[in-house]
Coordinates of N, CA, C and O in Angstrom, one line a residue:
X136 N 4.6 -8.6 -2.6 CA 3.8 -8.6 -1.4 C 3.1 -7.3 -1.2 O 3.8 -6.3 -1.3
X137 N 1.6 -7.3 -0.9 CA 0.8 -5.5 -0.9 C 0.7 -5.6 0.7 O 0.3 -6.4 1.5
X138 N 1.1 -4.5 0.9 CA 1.4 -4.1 2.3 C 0.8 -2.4 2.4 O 1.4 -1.5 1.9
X139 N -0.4 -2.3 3.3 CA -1.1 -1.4 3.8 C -0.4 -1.0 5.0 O -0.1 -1.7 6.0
X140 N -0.1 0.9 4.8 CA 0.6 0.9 6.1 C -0.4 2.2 6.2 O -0.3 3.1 5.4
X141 N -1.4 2.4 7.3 CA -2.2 3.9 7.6 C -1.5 4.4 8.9 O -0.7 4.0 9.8
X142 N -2.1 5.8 8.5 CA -1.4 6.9 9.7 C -2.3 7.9 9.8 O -3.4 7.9 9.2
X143 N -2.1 8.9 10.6 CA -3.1 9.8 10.9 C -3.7 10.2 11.8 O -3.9 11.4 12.1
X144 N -4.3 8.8 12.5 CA -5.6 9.1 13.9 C -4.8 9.8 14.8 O -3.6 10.2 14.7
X145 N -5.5 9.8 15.7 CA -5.6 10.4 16.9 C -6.3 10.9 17.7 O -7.4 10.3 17.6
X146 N -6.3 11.7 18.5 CA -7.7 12.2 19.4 C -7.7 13.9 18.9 O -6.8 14.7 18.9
X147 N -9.3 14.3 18.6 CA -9.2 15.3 18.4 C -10.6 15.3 19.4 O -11.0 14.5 20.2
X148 N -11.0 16.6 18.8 CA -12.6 17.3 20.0 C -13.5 17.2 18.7 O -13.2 17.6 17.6
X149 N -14.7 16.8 19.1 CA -15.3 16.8 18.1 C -15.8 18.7 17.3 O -15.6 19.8 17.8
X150 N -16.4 18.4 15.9 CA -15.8 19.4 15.4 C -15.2 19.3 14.5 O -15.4 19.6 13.3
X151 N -13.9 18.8 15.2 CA -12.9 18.9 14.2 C -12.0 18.0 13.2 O -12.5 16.9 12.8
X152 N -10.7 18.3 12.8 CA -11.0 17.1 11.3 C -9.5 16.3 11.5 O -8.6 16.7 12.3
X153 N -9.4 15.5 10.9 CA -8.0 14.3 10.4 C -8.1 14.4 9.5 O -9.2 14.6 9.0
X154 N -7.1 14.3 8.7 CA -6.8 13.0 7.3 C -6.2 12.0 7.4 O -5.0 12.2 7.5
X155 N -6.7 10.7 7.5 CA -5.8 9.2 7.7 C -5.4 9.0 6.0 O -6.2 9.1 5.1
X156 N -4.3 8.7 6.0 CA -3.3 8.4 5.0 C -2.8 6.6 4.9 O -2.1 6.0 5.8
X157 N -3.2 6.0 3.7 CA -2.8 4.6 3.6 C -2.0 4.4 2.6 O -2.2 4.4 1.4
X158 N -0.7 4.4 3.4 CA 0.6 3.8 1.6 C 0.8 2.3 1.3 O 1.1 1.4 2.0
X159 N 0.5 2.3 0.3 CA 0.3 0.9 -0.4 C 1.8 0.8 -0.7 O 2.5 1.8 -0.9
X160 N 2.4 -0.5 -0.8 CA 3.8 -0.7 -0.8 C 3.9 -2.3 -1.8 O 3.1 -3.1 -1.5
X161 N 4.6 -2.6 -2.6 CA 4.4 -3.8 -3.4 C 3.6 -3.6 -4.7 O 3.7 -4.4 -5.6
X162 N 2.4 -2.1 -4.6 CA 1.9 -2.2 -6.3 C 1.5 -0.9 -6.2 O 1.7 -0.3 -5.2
X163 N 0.8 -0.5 -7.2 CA 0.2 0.9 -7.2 C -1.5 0.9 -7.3 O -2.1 0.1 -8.0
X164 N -2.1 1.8 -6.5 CA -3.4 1.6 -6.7 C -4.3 1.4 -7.5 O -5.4 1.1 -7.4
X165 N -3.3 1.7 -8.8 CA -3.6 1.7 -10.1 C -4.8 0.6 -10.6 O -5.6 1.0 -11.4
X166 N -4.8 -0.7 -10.3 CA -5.6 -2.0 -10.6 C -6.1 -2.3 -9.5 O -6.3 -3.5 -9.5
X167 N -6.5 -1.6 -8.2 CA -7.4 -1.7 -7.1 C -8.4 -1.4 -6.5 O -8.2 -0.3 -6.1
X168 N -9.2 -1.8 -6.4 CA -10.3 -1.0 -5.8 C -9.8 -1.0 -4.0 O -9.6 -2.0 -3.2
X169 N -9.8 0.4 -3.8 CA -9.5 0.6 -2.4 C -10.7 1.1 -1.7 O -11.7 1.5 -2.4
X170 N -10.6 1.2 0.1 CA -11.8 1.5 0.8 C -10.9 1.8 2.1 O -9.7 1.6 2.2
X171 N -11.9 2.3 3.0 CA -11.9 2.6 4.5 C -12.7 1.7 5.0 O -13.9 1.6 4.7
X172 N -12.3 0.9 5.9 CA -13.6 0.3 7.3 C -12.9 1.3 8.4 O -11.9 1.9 8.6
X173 N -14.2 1.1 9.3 CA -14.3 1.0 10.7 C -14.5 0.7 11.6 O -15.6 1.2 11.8
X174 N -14.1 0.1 12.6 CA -14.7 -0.8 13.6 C -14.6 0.3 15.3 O -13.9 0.7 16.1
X175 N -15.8 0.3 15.0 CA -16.3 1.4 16.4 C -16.6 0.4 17.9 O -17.2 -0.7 18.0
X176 N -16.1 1.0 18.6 CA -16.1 -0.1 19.8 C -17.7 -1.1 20.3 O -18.6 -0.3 20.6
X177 N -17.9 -2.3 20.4 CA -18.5 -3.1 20.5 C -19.6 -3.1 19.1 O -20.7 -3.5 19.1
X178 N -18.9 -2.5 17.8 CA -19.7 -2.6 16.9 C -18.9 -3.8 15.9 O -17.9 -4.4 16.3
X179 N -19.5 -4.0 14.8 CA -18.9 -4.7 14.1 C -18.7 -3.8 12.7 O -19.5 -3.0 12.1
X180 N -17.6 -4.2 12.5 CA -16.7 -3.6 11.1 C -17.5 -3.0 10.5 O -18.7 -3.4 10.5
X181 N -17.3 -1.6 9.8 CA -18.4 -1.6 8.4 C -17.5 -0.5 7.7 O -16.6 0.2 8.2
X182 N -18.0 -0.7 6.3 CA -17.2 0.1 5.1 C -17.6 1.2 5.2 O -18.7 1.4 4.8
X183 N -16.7 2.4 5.8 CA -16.9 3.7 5.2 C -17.3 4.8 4.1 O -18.1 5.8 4.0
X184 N -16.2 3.9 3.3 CA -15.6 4.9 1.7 C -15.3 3.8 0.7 O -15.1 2.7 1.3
X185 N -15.1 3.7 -0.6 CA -14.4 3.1 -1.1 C -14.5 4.0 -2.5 O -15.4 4.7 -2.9
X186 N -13.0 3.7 -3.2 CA -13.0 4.5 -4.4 C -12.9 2.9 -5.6 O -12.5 1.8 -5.3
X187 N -13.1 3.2 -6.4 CA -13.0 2.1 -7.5 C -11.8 2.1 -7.9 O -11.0 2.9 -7.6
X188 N -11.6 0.9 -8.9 CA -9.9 0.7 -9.7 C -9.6 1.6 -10.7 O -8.5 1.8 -11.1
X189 N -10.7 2.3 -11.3 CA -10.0 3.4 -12.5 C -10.2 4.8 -11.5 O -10.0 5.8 -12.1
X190 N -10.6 4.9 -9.9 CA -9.7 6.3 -9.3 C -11.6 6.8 -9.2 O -11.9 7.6 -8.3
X191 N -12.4 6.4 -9.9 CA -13.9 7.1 -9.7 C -14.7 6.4 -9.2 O -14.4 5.3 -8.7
X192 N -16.0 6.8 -9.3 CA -17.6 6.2 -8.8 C -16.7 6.2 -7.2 O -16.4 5.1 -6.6
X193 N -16.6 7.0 -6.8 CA -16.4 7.5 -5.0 C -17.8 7.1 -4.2 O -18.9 7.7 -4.4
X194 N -17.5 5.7 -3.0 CA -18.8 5.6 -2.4 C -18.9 6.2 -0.8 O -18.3 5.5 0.1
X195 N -19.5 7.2 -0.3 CA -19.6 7.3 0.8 C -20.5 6.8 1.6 O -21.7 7.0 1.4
X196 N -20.1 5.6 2.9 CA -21.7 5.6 3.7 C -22.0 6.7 3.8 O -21.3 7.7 3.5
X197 N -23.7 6.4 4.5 CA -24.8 7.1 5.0 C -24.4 8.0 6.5 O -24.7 9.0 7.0
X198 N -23.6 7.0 6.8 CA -23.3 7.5 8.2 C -22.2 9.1 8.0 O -22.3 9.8 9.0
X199 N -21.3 9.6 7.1 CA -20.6 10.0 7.0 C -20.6 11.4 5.5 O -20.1 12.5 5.3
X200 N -21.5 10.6 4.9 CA -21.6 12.0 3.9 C -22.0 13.2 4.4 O -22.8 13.5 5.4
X201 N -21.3 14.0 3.5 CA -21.0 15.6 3.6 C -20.1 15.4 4.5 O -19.7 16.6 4.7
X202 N -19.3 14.6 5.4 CA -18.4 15.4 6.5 C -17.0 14.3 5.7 O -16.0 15.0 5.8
X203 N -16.8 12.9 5.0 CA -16.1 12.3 4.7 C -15.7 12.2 3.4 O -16.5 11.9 2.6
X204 N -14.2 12.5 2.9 CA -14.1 12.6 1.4 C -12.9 11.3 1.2 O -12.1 11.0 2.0
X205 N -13.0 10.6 -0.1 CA -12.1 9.3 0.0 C -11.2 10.3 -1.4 O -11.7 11.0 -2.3
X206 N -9.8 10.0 -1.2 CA -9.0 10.3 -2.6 C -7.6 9.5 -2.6 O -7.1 8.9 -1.6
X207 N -7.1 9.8 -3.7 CA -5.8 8.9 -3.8 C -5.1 10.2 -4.8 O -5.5 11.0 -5.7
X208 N -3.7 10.1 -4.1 CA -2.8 10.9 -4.8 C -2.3 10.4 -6.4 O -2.1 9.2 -6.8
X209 N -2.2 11.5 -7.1 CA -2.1 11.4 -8.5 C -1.1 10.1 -8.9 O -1.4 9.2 -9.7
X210 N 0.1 10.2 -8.1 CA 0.9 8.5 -8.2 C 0.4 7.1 -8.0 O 0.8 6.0 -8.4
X211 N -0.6 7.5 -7.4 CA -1.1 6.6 -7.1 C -0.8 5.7 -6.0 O -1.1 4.5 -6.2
X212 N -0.3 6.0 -4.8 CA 0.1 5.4 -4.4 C -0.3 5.1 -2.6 O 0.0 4.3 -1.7
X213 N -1.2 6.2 -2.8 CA -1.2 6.4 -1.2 C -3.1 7.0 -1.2 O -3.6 7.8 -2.0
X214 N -3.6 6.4 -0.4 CA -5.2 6.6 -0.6 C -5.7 7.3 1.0 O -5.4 6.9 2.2
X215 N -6.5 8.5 0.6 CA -6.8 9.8 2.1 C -8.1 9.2 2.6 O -8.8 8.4 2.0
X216 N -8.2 9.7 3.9 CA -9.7 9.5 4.0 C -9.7 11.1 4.8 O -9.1 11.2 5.9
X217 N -10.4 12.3 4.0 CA -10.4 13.5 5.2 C -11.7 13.4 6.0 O -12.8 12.9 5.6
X218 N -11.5 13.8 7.0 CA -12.7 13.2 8.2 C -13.0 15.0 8.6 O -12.1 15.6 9.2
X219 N -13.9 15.5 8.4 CA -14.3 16.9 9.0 C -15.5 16.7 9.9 O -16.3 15.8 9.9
X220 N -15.4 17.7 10.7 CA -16.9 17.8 11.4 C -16.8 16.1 12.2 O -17.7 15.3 12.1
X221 N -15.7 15.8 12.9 CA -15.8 14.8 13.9 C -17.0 14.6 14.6 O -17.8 15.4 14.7
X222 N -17.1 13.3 15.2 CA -18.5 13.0 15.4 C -17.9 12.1 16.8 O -17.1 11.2 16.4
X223 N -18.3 12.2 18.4 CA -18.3 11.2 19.4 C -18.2 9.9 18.7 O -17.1 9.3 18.8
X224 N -19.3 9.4 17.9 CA -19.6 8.2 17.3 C -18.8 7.8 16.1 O -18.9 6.7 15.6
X225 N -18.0 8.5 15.7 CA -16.9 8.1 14.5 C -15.5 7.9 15.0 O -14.4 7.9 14.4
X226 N -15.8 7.5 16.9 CA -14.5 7.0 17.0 C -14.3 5.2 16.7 O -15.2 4.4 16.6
X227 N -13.6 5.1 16.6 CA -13.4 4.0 16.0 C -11.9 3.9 15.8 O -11.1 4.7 16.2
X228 N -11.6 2.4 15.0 CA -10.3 1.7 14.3 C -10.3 2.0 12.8 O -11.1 1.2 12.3
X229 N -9.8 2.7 12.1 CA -9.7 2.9 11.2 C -8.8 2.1 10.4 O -7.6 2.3 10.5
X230 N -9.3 1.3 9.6 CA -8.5 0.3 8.7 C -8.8 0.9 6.9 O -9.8 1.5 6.6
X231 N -7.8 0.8 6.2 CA -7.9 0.7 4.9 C -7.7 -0.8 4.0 O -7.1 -1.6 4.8
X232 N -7.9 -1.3 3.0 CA -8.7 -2.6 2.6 C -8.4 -2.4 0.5 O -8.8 -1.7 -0.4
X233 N -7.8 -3.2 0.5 CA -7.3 -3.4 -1.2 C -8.0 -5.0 -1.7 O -7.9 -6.1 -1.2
X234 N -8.6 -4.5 -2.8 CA -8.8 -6.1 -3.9 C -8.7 -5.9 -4.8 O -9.5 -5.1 -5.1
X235 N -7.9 -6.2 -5.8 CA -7.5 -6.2 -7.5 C -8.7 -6.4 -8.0 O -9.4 -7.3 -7.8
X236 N -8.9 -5.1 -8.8 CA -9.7 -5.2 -9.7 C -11.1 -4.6 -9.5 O -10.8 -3.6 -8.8
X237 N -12.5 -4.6 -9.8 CA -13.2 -3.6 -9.4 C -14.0 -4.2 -7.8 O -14.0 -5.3 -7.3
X238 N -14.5 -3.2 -7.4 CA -14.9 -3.3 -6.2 C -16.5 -4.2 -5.7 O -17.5 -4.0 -5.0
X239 N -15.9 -5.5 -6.5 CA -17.0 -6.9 -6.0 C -16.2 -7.5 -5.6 O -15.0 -7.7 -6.0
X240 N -17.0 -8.1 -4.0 CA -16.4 -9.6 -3.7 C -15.9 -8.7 -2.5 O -16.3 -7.5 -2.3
X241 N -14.8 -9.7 -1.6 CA -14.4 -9.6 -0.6 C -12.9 -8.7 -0.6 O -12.3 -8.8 -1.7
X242 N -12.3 -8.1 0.2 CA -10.9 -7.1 0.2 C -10.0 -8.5 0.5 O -10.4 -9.3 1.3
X243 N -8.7 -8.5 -0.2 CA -7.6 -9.8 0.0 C -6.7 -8.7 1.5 O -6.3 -9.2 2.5
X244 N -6.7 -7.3 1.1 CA -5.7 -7.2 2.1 C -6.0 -5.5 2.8 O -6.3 -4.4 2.4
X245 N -5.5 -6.2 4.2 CA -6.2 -4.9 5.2 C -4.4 -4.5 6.0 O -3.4 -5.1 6.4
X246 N -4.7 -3.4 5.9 CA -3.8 -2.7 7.0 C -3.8 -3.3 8.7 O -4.2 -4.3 9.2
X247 N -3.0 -1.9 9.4 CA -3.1 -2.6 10.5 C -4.0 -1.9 11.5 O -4.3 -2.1 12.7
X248 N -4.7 -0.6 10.6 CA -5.8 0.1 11.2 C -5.2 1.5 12.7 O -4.6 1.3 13.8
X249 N -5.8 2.6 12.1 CA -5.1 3.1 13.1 C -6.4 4.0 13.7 O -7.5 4.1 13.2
X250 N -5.8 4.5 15.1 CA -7.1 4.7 16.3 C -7.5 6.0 15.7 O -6.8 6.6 15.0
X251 N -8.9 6.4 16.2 CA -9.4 7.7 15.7 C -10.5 8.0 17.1 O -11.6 7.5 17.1
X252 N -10.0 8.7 17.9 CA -10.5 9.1 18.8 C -11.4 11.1 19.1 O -10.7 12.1 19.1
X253 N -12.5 11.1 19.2 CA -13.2 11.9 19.1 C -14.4 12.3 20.6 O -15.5 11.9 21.0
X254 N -13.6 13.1 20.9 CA -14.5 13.5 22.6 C -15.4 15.0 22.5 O -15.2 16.2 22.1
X255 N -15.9 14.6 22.7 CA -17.5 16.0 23.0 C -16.8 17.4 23.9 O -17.5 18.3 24.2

């Protein structure tokens, strides 16, 4: 059973930074292509970050480069999202998102998304 468990959010002032942490439980990231969504209030979902199944080709949206870096620890087991230079507009639900294998097609499995709150 792959079970996404993220942590991290919270309210900070903009400016300043988080790292949301997602531990994969049931397999290793090793054969996954993992990602970040976020779902910003009355918006609809959209992909942040995503790293590929062999750990490279790192994708950043548009909305987020230079301030968002995606990585996974060497075990493989647990995938970061560091968020710098907070933004009003990058508050949001922060979900992380696994599909075996490389990163086409749809994610089989989503966490339970944790809050990321950012005030001016």
């Amino acid at each position: 059973q792959v079970r996404l468990v993220e942590s991290g959010g919270g309210s900070v002032q903009a400016g300043g930074s988080l790292r949301l942490s997602c531990v994969a439980s049931g397999y290793t990231l090793r054969d996954y292509c993992m990602a970040w969504f976020r779902q910003r209030p009355g918006k609809e979902r959209e992909e942040v970050a995503r790293i590929e199944v062999d750990g490279d080709s790192p994708y950043i949206a548009v909305s987020v480069v230079g301030r968002f870096t995606i990585s996974q620890d060497n075990a493989k087991t647990t995938l970061y999202l560091q968020m710098n230079n907070l933004k009003p507009e990058d508050t949001a639900i922060y979900y992380c998102a696994a599909r075996r294998g490389w990163c086409m097609g749809d994610y089989s499995y989503w966490g339970q998304g944790t809050q990321v709150t950012v005030s001016s």
